[in-house]
CSV table of N, CA and C in Angstrom, one decimal:
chain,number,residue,atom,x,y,z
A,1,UNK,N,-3.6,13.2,-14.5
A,1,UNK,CA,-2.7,12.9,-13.4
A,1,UNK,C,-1.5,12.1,-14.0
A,2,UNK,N,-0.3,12.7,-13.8
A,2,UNK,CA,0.8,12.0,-13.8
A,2,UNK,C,1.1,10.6,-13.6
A,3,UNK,N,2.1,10.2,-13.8
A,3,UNK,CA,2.9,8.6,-13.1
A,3,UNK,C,3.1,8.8,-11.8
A,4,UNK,N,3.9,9.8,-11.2
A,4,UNK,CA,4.4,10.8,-10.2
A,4,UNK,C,3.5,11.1,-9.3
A,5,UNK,N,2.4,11.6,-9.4
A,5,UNK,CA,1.5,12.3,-8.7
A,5,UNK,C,0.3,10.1,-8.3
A,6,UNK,N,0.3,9.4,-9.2
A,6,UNK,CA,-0.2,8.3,-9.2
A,6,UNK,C,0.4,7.8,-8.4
A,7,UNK,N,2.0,7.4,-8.4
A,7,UNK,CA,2.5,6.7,-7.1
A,7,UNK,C,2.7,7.6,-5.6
A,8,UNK,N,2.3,9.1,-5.6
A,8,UNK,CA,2.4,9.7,-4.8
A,8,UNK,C,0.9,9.4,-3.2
A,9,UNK,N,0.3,9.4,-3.9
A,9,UNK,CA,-1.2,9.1,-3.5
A,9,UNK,C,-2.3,7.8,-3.6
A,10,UNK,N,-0.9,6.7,-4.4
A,10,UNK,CA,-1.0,5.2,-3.9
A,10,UNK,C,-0.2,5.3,-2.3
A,11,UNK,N,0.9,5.7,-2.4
A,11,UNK,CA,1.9,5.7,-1.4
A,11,UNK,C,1.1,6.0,-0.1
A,12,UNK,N,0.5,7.0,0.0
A,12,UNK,CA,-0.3,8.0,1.0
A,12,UNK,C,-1.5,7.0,1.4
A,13,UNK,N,-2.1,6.2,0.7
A,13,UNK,CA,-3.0,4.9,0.9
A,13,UNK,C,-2.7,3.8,1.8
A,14,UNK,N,-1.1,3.4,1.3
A,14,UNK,CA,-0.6,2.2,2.3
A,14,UNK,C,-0.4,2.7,3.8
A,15,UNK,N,-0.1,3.8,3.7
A,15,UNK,CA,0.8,4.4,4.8
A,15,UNK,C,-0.9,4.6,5.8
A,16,UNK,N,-1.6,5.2,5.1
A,16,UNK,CA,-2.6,5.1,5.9
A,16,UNK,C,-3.6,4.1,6.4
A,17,UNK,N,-3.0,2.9,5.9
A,17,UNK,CA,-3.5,1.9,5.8
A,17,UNK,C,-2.6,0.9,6.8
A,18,UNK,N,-1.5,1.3,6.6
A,18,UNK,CA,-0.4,0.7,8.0
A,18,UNK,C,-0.8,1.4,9.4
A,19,UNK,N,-1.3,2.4,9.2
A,19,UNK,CA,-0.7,3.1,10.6
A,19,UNK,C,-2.0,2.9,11.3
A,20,UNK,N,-3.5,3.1,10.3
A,20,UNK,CA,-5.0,2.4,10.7
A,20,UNK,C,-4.7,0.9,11.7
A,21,UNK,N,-4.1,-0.1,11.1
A,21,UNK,CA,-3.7,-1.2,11.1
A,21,UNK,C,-2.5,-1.2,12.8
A,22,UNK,N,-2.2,-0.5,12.7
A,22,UNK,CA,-1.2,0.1,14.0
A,22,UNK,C,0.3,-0.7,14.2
A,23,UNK,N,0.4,-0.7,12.7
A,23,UNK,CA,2.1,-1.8,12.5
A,23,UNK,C,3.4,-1.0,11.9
A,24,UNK,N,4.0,-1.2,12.3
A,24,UNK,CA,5.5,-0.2,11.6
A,24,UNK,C,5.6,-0.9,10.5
A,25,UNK,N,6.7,0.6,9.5
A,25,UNK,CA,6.9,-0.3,8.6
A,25,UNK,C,7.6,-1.7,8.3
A,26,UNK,N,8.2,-1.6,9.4
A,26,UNK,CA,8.8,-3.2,9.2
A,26,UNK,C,7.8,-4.6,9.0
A,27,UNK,N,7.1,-4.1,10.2
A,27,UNK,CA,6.2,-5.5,10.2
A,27,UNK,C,5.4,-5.7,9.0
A,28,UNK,N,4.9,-4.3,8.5
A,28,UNK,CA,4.4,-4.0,7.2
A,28,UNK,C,4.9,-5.0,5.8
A,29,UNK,N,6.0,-4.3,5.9
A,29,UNK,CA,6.6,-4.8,4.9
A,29,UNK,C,7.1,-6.3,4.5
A,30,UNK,N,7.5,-6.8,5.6
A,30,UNK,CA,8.2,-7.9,6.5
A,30,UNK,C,6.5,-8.8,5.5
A,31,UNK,N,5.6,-8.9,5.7
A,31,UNK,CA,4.3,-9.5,5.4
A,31,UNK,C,4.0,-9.4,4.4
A,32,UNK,N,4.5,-8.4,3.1
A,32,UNK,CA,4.1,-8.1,1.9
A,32,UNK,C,5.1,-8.6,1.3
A,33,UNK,N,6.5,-8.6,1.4
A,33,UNK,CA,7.6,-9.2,1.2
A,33,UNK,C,8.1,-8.3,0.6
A,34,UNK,N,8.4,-6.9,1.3
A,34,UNK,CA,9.0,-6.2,0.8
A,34,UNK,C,10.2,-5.7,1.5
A,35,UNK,N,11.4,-5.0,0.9
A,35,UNK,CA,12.4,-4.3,2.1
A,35,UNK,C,11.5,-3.1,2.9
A,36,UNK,N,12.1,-2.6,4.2
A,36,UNK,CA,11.4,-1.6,5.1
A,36,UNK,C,11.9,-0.1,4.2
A,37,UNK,N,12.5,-0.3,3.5
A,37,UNK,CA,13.3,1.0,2.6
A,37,UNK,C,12.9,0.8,1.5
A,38,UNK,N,12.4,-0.5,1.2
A,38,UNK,CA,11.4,0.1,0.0
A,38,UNK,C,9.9,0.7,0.0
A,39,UNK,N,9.2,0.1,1.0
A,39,UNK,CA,8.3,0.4,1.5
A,39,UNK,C,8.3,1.8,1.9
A,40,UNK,N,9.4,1.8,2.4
A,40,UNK,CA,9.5,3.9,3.0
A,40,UNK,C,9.4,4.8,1.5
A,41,UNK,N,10.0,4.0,0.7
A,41,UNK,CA,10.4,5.3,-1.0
A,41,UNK,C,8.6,5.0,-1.4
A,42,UNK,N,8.1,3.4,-1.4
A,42,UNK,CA,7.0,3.9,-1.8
A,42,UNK,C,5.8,5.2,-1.0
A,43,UNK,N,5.5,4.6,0.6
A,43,UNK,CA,4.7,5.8,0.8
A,43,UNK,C,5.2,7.0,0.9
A,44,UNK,N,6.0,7.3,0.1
A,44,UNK,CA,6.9,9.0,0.0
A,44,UNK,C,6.3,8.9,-1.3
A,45,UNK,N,6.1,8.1,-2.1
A,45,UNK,CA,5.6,8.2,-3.4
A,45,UNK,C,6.7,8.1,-4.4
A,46,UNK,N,8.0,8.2,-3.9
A,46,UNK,CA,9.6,7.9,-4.6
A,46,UNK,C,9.1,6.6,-6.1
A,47,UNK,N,8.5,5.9,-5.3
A,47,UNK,CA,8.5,4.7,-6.2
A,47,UNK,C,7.3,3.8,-6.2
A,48,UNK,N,7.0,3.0,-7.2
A,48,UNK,CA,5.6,2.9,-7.2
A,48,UNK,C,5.5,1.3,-6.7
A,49,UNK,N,4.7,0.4,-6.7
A,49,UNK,CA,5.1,-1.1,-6.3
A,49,UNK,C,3.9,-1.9,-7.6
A,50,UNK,N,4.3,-3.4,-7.6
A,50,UNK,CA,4.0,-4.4,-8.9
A,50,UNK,C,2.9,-4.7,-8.2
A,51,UNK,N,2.3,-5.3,-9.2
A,51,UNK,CA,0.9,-5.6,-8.8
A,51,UNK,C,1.1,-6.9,-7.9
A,52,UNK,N,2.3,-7.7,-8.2
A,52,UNK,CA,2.0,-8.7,-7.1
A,52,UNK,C,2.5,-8.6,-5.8
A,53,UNK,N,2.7,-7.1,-5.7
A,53,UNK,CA,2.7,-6.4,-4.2
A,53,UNK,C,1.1,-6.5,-3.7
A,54,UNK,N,0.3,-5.5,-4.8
A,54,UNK,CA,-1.0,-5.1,-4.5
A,54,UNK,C,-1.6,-6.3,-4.2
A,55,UNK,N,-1.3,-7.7,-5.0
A,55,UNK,CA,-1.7,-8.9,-5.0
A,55,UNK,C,-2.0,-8.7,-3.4
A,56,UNK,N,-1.0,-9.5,-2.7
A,56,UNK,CA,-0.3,-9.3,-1.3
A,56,UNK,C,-0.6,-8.5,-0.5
A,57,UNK,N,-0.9,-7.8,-0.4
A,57,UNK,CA,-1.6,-6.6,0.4
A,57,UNK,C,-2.9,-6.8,0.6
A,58,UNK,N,-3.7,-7.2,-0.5
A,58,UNK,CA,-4.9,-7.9,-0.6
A,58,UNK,C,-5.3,-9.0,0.0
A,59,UNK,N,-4.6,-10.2,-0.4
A,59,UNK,CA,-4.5,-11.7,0.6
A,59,UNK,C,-4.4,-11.0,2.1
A,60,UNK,N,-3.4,-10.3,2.4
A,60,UNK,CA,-2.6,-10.4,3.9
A,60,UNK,C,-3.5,-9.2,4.4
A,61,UNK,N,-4.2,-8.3,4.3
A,61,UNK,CA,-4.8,-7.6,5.0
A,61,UNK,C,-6.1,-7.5,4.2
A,62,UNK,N,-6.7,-8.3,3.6
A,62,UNK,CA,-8.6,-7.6,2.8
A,62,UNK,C,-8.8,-6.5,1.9
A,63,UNK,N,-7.2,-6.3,1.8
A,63,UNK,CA,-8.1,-4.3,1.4
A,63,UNK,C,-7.8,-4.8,-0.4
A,64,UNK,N,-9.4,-3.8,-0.6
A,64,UNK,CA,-10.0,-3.7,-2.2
A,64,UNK,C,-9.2,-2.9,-2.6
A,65,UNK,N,-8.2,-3.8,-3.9
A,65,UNK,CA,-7.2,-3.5,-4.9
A,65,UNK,C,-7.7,-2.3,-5.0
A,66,UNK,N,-8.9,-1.9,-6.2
A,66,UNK,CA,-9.1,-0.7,-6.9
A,66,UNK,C,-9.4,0.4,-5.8
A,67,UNK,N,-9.3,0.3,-4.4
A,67,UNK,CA,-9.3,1.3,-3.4
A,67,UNK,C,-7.7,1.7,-3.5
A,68,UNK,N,-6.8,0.4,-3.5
A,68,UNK,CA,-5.6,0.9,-2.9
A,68,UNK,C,-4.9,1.4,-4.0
A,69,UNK,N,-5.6,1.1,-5.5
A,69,UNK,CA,-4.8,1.5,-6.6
A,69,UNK,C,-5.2,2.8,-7.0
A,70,UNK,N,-6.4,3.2,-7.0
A,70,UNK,CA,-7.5,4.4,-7.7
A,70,UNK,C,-7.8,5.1,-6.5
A,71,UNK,N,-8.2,5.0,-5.1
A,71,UNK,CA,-9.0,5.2,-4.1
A,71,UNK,C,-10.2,5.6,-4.7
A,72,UNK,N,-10.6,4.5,-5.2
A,72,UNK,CA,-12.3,4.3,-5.4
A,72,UNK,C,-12.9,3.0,-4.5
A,73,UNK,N,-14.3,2.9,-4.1
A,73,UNK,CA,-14.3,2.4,-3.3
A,73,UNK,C,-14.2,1.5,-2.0
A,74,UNK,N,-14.8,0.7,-1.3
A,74,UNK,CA,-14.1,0.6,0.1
A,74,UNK,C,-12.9,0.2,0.1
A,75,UNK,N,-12.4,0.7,1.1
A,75,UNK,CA,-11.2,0.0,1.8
A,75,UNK,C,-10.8,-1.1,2.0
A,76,UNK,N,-11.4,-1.7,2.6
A,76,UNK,CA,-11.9,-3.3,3.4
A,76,UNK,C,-12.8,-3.8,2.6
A,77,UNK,N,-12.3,-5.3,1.9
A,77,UNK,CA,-13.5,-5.6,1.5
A,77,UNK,C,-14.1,-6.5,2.7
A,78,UNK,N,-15.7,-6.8,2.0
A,78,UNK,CA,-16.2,-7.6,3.0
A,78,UNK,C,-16.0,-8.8,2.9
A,79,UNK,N,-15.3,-9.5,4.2
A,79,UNK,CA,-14.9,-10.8,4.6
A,79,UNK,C,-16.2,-12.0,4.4
């Protein structure tokens, strides 16, 4: 698998993971500390995000890095 096709279906993860969550991108983003336009290029898969995104994502909502990075197991870790 590509770089390409890797940030394509990281991207497809957050997004499903925002909208589970029931928050726009803004608020999304707004929490991870990202722009709402960047956030948008990543779940299009345009572009990929730093790990101290993933960091962040992790703190602010629970969810298991190597899910959001690999989609290998859970989602949610347990609290």
């Amino acid at each position: 698998m590509d770089d390409k096709e890797e940030c394509k279906e990281m991207g497809e993860r957050i997004k499903q993971l925002r909208k589970q969550l029931g928050i726009s991108q803004e608020e999304f983003s707004k929490r991870i500390g990202l722009k709402q336009r960047t956030l948008s290029y990543v779940e299009s898969g345009d572009r990929g995000i730093l790990c101290s995104v993933v960091k962040k994502i992790h703190q602010e909502f629970g969810v298991n890095p190597e899910w959001l990075i690999f989609g290998r197991g859970e989602k949610i870790e347990n609290q």
